[in-house]
XYZ file of C-alpha atoms in Angstrom:
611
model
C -25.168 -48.984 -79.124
C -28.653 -48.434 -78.559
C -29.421 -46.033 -81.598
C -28.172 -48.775 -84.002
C -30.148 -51.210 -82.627
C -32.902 -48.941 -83.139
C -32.504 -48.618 -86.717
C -31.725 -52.010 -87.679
C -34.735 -53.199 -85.802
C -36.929 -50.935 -87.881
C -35.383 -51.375 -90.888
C -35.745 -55.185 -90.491
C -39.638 -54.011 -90.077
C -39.565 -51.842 -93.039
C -38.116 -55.307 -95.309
C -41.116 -56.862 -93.634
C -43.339 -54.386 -94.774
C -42.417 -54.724 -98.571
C -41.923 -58.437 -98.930
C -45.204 -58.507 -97.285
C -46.557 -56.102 -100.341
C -45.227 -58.277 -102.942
C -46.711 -61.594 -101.844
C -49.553 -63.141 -103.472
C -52.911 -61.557 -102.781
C -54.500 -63.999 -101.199
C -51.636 -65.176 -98.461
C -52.051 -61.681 -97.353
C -53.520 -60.578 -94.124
C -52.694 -56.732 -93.831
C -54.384 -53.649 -95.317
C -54.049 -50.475 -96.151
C -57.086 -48.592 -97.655
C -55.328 -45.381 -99.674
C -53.869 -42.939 -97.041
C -55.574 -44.405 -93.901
C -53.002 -46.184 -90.799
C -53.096 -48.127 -88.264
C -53.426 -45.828 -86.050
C -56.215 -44.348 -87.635
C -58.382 -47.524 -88.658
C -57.726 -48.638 -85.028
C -59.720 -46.285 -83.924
C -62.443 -46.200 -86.241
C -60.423 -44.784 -89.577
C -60.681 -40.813 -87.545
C -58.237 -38.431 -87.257
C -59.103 -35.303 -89.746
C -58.756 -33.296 -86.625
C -55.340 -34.808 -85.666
C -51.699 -34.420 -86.164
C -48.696 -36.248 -87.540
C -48.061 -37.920 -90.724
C -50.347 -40.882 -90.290
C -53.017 -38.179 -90.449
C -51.660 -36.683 -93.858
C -54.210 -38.401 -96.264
C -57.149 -37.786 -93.879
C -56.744 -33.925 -93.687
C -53.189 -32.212 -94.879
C -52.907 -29.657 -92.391
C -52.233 -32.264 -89.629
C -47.990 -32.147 -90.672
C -48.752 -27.911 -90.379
C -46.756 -28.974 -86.479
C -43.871 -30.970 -87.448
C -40.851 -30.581 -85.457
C -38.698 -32.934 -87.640
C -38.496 -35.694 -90.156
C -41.712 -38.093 -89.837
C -42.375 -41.351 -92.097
C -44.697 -43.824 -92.428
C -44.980 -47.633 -93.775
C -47.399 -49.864 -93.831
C -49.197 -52.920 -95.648
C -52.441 -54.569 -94.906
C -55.373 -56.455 -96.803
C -58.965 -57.060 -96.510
C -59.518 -61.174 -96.544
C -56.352 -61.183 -98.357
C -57.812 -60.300 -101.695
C -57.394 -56.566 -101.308
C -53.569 -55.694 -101.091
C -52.629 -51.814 -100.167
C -48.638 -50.713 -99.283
C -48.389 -46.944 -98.508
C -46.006 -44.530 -97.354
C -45.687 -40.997 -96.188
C -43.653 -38.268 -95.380
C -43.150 -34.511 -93.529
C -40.365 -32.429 -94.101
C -40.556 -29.482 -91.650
C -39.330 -25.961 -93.057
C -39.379 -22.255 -92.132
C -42.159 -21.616 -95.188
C -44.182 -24.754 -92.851
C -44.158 -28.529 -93.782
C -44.395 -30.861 -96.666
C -45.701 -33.952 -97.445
C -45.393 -36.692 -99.747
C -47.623 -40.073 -99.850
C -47.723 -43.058 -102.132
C -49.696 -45.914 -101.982
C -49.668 -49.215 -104.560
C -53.403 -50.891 -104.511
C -53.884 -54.451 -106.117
C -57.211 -55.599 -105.866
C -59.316 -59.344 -107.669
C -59.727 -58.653 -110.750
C -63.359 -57.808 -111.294
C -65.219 -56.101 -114.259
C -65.723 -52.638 -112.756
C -63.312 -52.366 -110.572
C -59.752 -51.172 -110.136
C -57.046 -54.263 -110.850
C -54.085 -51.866 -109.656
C -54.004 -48.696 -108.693
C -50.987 -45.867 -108.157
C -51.944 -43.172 -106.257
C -49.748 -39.781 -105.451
C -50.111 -37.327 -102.772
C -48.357 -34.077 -102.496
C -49.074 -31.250 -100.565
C -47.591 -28.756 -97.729
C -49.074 -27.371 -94.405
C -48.382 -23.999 -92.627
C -49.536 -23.119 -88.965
C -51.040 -19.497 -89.645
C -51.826 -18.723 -86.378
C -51.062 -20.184 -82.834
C -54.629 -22.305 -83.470
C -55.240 -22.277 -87.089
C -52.978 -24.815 -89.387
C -54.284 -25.078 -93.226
C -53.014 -28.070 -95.873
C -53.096 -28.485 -99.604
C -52.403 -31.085 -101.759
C -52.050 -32.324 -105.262
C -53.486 -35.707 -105.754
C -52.850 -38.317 -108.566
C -54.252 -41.531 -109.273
C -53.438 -44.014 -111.990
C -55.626 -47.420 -111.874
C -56.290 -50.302 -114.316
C -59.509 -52.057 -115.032
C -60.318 -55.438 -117.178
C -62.590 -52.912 -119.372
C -59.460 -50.033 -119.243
C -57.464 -47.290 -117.697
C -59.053 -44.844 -115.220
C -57.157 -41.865 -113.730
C -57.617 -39.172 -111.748
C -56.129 -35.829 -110.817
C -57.676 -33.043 -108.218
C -56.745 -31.543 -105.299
C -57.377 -31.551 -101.248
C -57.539 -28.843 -98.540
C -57.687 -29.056 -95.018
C -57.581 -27.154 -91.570
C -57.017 -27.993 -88.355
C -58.068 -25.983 -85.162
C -56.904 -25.930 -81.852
C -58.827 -24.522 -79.621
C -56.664 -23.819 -76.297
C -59.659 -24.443 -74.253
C -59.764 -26.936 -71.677
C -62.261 -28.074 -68.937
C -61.922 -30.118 -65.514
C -64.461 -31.815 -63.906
C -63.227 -34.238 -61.102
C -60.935 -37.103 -60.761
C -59.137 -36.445 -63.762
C -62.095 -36.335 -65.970
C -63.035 -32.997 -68.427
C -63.182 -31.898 -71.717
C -59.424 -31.106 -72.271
C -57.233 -29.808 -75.987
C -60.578 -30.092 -77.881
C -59.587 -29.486 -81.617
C -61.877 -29.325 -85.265
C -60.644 -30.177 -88.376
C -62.243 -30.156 -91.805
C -60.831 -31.716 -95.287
C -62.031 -32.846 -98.819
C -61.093 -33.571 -102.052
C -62.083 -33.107 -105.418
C -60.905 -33.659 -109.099
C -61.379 -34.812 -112.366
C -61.900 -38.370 -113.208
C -60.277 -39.071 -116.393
C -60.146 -42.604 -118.909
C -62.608 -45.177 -119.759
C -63.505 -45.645 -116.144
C -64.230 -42.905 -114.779
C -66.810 -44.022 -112.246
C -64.093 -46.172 -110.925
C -61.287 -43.794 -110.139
C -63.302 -41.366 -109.077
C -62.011 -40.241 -105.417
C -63.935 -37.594 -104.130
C -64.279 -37.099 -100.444
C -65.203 -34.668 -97.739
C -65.165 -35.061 -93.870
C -65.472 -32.636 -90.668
C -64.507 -33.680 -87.361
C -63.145 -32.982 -84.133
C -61.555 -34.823 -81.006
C -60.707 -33.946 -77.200
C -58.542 -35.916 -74.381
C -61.974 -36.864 -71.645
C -60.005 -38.578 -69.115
C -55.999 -37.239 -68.140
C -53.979 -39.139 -65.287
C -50.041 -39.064 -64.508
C -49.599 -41.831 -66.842
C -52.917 -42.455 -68.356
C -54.968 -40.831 -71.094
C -57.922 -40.901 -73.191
C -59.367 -39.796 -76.627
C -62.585 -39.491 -78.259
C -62.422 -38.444 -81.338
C -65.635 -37.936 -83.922
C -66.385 -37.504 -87.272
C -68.719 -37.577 -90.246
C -67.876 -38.258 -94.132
C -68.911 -37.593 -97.706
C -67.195 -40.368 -99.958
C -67.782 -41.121 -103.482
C -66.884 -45.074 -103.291
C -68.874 -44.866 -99.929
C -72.091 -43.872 -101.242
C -73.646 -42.242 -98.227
C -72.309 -40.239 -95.172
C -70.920 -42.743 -92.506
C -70.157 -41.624 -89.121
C -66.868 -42.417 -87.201
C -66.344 -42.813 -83.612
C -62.754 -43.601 -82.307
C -60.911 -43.667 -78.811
C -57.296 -43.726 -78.063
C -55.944 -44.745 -74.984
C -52.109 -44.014 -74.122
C -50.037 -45.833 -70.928
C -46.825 -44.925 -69.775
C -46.477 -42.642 -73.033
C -45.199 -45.934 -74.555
C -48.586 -47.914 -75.515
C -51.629 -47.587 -77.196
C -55.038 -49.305 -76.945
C -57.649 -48.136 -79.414
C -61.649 -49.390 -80.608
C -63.709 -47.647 -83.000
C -66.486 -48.362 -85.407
C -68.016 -46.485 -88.331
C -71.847 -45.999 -88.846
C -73.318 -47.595 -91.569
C -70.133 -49.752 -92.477
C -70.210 -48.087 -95.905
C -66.746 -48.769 -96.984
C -67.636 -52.391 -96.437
C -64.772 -52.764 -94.413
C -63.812 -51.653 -90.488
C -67.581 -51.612 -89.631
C -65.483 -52.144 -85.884
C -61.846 -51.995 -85.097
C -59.200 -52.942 -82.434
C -55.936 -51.204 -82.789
C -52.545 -51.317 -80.366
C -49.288 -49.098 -80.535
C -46.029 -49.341 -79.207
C -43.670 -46.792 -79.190
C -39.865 -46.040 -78.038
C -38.703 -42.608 -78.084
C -35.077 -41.857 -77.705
C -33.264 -38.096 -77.528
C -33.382 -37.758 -81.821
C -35.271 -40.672 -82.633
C -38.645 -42.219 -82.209
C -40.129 -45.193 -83.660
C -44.031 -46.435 -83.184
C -45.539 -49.581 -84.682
C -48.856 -49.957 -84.894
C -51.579 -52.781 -85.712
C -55.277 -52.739 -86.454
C -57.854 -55.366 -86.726
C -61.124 -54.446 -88.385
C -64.392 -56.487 -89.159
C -67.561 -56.115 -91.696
C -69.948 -59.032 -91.780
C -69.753 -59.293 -95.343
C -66.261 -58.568 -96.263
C -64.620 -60.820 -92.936
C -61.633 -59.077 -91.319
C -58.798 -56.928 -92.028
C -55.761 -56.369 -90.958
C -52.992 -53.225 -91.170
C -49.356 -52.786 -89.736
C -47.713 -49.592 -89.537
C -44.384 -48.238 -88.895
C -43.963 -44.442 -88.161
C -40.724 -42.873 -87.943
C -39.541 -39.751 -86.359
C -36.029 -38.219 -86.481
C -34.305 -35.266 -85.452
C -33.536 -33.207 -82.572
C -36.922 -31.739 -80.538
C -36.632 -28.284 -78.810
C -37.438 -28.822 -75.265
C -34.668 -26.552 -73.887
C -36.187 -22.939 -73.107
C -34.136 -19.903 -74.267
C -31.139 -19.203 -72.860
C -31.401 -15.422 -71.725
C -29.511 -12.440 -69.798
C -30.593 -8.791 -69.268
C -28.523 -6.628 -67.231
C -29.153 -2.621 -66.637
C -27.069 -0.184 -67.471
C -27.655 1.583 -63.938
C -29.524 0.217 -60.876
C -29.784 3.265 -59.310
C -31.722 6.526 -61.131
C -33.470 9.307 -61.242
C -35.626 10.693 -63.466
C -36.389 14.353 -62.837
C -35.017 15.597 -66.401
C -31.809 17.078 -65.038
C -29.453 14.948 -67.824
C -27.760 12.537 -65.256
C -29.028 9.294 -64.804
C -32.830 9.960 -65.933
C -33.134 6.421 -67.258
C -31.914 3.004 -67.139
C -30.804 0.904 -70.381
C -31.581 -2.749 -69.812
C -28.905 -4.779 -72.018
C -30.620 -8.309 -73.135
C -29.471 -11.409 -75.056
C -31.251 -14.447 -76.303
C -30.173 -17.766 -77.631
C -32.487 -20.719 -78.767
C -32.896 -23.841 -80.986
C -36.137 -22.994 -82.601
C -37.818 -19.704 -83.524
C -38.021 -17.146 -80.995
C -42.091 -16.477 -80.046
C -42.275 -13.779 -77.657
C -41.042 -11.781 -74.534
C -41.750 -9.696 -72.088
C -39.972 -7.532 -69.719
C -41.975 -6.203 -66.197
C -41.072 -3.729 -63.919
C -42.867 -4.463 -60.232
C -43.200 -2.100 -57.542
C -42.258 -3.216 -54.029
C -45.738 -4.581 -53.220
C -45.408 -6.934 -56.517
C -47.904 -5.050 -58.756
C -46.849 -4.511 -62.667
C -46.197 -0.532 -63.033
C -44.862 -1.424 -66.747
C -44.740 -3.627 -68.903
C -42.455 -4.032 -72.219
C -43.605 -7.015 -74.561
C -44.108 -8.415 -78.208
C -45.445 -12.204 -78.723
C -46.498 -13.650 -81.894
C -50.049 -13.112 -80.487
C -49.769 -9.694 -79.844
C -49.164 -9.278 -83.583
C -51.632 -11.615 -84.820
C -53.486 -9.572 -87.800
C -56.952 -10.141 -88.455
C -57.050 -13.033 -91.137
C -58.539 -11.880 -94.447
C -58.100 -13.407 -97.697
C -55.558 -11.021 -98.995
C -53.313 -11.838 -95.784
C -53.979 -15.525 -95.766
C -52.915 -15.394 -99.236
C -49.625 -13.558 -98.076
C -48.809 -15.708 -95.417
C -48.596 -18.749 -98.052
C -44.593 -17.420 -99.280
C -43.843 -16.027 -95.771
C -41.250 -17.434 -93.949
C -41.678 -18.138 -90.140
C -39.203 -15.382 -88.288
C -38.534 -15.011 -84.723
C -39.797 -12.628 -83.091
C -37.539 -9.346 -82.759
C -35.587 -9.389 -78.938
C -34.608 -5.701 -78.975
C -30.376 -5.687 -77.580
C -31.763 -2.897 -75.539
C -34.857 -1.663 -73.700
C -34.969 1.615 -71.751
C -36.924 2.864 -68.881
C -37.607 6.301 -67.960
C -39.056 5.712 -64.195
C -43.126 5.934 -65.492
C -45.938 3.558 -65.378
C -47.770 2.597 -67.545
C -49.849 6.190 -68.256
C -46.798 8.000 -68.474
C -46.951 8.829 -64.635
C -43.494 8.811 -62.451
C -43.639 6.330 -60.370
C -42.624 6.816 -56.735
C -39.479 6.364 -54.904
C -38.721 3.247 -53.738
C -37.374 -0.213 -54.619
C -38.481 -1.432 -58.197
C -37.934 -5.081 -59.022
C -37.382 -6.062 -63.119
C -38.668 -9.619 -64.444
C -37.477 -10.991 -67.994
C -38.689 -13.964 -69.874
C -38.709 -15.305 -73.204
C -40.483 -17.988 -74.734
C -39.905 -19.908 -78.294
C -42.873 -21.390 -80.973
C -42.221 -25.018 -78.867
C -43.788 -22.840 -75.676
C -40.308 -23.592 -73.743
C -40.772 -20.564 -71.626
C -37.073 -19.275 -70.174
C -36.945 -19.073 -66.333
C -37.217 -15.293 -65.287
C -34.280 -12.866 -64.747
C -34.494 -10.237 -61.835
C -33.040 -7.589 -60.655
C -33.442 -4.499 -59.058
C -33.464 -1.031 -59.893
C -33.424 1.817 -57.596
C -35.548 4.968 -58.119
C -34.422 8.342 -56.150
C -35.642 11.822 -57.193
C -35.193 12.931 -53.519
C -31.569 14.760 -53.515
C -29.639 15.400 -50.510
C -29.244 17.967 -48.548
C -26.900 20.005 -46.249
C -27.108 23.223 -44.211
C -23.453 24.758 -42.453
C -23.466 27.308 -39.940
C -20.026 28.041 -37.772
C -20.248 30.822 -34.692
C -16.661 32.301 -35.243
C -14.485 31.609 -38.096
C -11.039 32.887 -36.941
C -9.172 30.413 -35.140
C -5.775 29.889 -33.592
C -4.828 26.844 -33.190
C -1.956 27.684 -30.999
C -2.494 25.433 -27.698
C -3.799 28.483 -25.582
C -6.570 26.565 -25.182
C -8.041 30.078 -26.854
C -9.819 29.399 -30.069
C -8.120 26.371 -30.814
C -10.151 24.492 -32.704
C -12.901 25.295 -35.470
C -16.333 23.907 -35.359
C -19.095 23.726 -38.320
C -22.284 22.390 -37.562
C -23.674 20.355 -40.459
C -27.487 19.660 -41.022
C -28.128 16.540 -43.710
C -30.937 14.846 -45.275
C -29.520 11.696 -46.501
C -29.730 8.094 -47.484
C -27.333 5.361 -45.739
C -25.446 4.250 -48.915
C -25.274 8.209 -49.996
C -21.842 8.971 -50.080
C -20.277 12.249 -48.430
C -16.998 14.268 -49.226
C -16.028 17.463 -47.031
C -12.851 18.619 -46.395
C -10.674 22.780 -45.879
C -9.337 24.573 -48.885
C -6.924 27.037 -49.003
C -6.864 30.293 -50.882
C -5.235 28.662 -53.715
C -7.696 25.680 -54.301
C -5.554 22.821 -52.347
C -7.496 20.502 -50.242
C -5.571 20.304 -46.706
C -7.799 18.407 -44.588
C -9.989 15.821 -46.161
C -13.359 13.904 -45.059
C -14.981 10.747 -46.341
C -18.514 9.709 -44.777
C -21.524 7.402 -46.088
C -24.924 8.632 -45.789
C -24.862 7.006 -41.585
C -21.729 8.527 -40.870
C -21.932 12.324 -41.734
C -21.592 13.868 -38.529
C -23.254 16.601 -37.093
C -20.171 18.993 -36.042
C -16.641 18.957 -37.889
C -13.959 20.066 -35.541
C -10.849 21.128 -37.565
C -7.603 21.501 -34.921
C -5.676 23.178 -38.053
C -3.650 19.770 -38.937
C -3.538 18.525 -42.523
C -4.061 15.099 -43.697
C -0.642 14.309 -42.783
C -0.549 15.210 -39.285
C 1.519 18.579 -40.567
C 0.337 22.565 -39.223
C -1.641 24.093 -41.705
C 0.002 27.310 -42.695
C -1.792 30.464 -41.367
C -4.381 32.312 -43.645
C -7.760 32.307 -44.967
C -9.566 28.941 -46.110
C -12.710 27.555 -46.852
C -15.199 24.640 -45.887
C -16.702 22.412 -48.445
C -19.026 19.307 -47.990
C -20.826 17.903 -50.993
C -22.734 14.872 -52.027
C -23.788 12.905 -55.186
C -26.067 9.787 -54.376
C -25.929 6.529 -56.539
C -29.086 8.130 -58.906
C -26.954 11.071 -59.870
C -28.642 14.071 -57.371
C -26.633 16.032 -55.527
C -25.899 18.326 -52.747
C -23.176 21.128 -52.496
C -22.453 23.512 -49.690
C -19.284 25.700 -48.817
C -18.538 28.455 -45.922
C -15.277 30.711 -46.644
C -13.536 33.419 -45.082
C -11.894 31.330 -42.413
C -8.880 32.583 -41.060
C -6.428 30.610 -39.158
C -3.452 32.425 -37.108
C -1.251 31.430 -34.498
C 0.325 34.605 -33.510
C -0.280 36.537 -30.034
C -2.073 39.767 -30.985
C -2.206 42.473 -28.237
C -4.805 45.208 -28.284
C -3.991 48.826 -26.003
C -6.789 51.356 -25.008
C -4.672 54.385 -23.684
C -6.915 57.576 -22.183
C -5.874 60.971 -22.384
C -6.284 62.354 -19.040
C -5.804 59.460 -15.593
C -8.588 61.886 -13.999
C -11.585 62.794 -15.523
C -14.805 64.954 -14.269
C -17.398 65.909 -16.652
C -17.756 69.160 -15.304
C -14.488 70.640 -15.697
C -13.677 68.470 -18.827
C -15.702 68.296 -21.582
C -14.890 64.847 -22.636
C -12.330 61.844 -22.360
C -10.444 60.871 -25.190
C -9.383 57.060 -25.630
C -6.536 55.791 -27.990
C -7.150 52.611 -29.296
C -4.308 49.955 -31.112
C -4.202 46.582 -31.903
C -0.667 44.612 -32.639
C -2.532 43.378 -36.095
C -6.048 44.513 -38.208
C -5.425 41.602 -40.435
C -8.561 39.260 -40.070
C -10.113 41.821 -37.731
C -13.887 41.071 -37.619
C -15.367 43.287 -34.699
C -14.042 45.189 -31.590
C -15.294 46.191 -28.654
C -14.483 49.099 -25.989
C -16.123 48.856 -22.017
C -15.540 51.583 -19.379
C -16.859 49.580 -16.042
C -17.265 51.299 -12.666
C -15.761 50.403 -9.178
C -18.284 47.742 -8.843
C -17.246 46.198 -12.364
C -20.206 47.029 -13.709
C -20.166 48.177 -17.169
C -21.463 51.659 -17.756
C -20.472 52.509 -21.528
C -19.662 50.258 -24.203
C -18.264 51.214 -27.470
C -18.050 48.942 -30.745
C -17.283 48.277 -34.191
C -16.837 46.270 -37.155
C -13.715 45.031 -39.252
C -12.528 48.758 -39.043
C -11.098 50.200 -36.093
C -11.821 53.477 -34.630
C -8.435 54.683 -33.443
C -10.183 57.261 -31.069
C -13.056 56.964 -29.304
C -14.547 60.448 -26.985
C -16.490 59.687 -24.020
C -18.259 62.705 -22.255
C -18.963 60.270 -18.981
């Protein structure tokens, strides 16, 4: 219900507005000199270094911002002699904005001087930087005289500059947003009255906010002009104050009163904003000794949806853990991003932070990072160029360096993604974590006898490796007993906390069943979560069960070196298979061994001993 209300209120205004027009010159009250508002002759007639369509005649680059639709109506008149209707209008684009204005004059009918006048404004703006906006326009006027037509036809241009800058003093006071803007006009007079229709005009000024509270603020805004009608160079002085971001209070006076109007002015606003739709009315009150008062209402209109929402973002990686030592696994991570916005994407920037917080890379592209240097041949180019967003890439990769192509160490990096659009809604960060590792793991196996019998003679039983790791807790560990064929029997899981330092095997398989008897093999390998990894193997075990017997028989039950020569022994064993050494003592009465005789996997059948 409310939006309705909203429009039938202000087109009730608007009727207002153009009965007012029509009436008879002198029951009027209201003016309108050509172009100028009530917002701007409130305060002064300034604003060449402002924005929005009540600006438009003053300088055309002030609609170079427009977010959406903007009008403006008014009427006013000077003693009620001097009758002035106006409106204006930006349409925002992707090539920048354009503007329209129109204003209907009617004046006393004076030799000299402009009965009625028709005058035509049409123009465009483009923001060429982040702080530079520029305006042209096409201007017409068409005017009657007692003595005869006059006309005229030229042309205005205008910039606007922001400067970014601001500076606080205390207590809410500083010099804060300061901007600059510069306009003029010139054409050719044309008819019998030239003198009359001639609108030339030049003017340089510049504003900034001096006082900034949570619901108060205050402009002063400054500026000097050339005029043709005015004769001289008068000097404007304006201040704006806003309360509750709803109403307006504004004074300003020009020096010398040239226009013979709005020597010094009074101005309020009031202004309801809604989600897509903001009206403003406005009213000024000026006085010159010799030309009485004057008075101007104003209606400005803004519709549309405004971009206040940042982007909506996501960036995942591809990996979180890697490691980038050039072996072909896992040497990089592939961040994945999306973006979705409202208005024209302005910039990003993707960060990778070491665990102490400091920036080791940085990925970004902003509109200022691609600003070129403005020469004619470019400002000239950017005229026809459209405004596109700046390029999100779908996917940005890093390779573990810093910024000088250095690898960065191991550790814990943290990733920080933002994007921001040409409205400066800047995206709350996504963050993540990445993990860089280009420490593998390691494992050393040794085992003190590899043939076992796991037989319950309490005799070689079991079969014990000794493992030796250098590992992280969330590596994960495999190990397990092959047989000859290739078939995992016996099978072990561990994480990088749980690797133990001995494996017993007791010859059982995963299912609790005997392993059959042979030869088999040890295996234990590792492959952390950035791709390195560790392998190790021992072979050649054999497992038996069987009783084997082994029989040293000697040739003679009495020996004596001096009558024999030597003693022959007979060695046998009830199996060779799996032998890996033997060994032969002769011990005396006292047990004590006297001769030893040894050997490998082969077995010496006969062995001489000369005692």
């Amino acid at each position: 219900m409310m939006k309705p209300r909203i429009l039938a209120t202000s087109l009730s205004i608007t009727l207002l507005l153009w009965t007012s027009a029509t009436a008879d010159a002198r029951d009027g009250r209201l003016v309108l000199l050509p172009g100028g508002s009530a917002a701007s002759l409130g305060r002064g007639g300034t604003g060449v270094s402002d924005t929005g369509i009540n600006s438009f005649f003053l300088n055309p680059a002030s609609i170079a911002p427009a977010e959406r639709f903007e009008m403006f109506l008014g009427h006013g008149s000077i003693g009620g002699d001097y009758n002035n209707t106006g409106f204006a209008a930006a349409f925002p684009s992707s090539y920048g904005a354009f503007g329209i204005s129109f204003n209907s004059i009617s004046t006393p009918s004076r030799t000299g001087a402009l009965r009625t006048a028709r005058y035509l404004s049409i123009g465009g703006a483009k923001e060429f930087t982040d702080r530079l906006s520029v305006g042209a326009t096409l201007d017409m006027l068409h005017g009657t005289t007692p003595d005869g037509p006059g006309h005229f036809i030229g042309a205005g241009l205008g910039a606007r500059y922001a400067t970014g800058f601001s500076f606080a003093l205390a207590k809410g006071f500083g010099i804060f947003d300061p901007s600059f803007g510069v306009a003029g006009r010139a054409g050719i007079p044309l008819g019998s009255e030239k003198k009359t229709s001639d609108i030339d005009t030049a003017s340089a000024g510049y504003d900034f906010t001096f006082y900034r509270g949570a619901r108060h603020s205050i402009v002063f805004l400054n500026e000097i002009a050339a005029d043709a009608k005015a004769g001289g160079y008068p000097v404007k002085f304006g201040l704006e104050s806003w309360l509750f971001d709803s109403y307006a209070l504004r004074a300003g006076c020009t020096v010398p009163g040239a226009y013979g109007h709005n020597a010094l002015s009074l101005g309020a606003g009031w202004r309801i904003s809604r989600s897509e739709f903001d009206a403003r009315l406005d009213y000024s009150l000026g006085y010159h000794r010799s030309e009485g008062l004057s008075h101007f209402l104003g209606l400005t209109l803004n519709y549309g949806a405004l971009d206040r929402d940042p982007p909506s973002i996501t960036i995942s990686p591809a990996e979180t853990h890697i490691s980038p030592n050039y072996d072909g696994r896992r040497d990089y991570v592939i961040f994945k991003t999306s973006v979705r916005d409202a208005s024209r994407i302005s910039g990003w920037r993707l960060q990778i932070l070491n665990p102490d917080g400091g920036v080791v890379r940085e990925y970004r592209l902003s509109d200022r990072d691609m600003g070129e240097r403005l020469t004619p041949y470019s400002f000239i180019k950017k005229i026809a160029l459209r405004k596109e967003s700046t390029v999100v890439p779908e996917s940005v990769l890093w390779d573990g360096t810093d910024a000088r192509g250095r690898l960065v160490p191991d550790g814990r990096y943290r990733y920080s993604f933002i994007v921001w659009d040409e409205r400066d809604n800047i995206s709350a960060a996504r963050t993540g974590v990445v993990h860089v590792d280009i420490t593998s793991p390691s494992v050393e196996l040794t085992v003190e006898d590899r043939l076992f019998s796991p037989n319950g003679d309490r005799k070689k039983d079991i079969l014990t490796i000794v493992q030796q790791v250098v590992t992280a807790p969330d590596d994960e560990w495999t190990a397990g007993f092959r047989d000859a064929a290739g078939n995992t029997v016996k099978y072990f899981r561990w994480n990088g906390t749980e690797v133990p330092r001995k494996v017993v095997w007791d010859g059982k398989t995963d299912d609790g069943g005997e392993a059959p008897e042979g030869l088999y093999s040890y295996f234990t390998e590792c492959t952390d979560r950035a791709g390195n990894s560790a392998i190790k193997s021992i072979g050649e075990i054999t497992l038996t069960r069987r009783y084997e017997t082994a029989d040293a028989t000697a040739s003679r039950r009495y020996f004596s070196p001096a009558l024999h020569r030597e003693l022959t022994w007979m060695l046998s064993l009830s199996s060779i298979s799996g032998l890996e050494a033997w060994k032969l003592s002769i011990e005396n009465a006292d047990r004590k061994i006297v001769r030893e005789f040894s050997g490998g996997s082969a077995l010496d059948r006969l062995v001489q001993w000369n005692g």
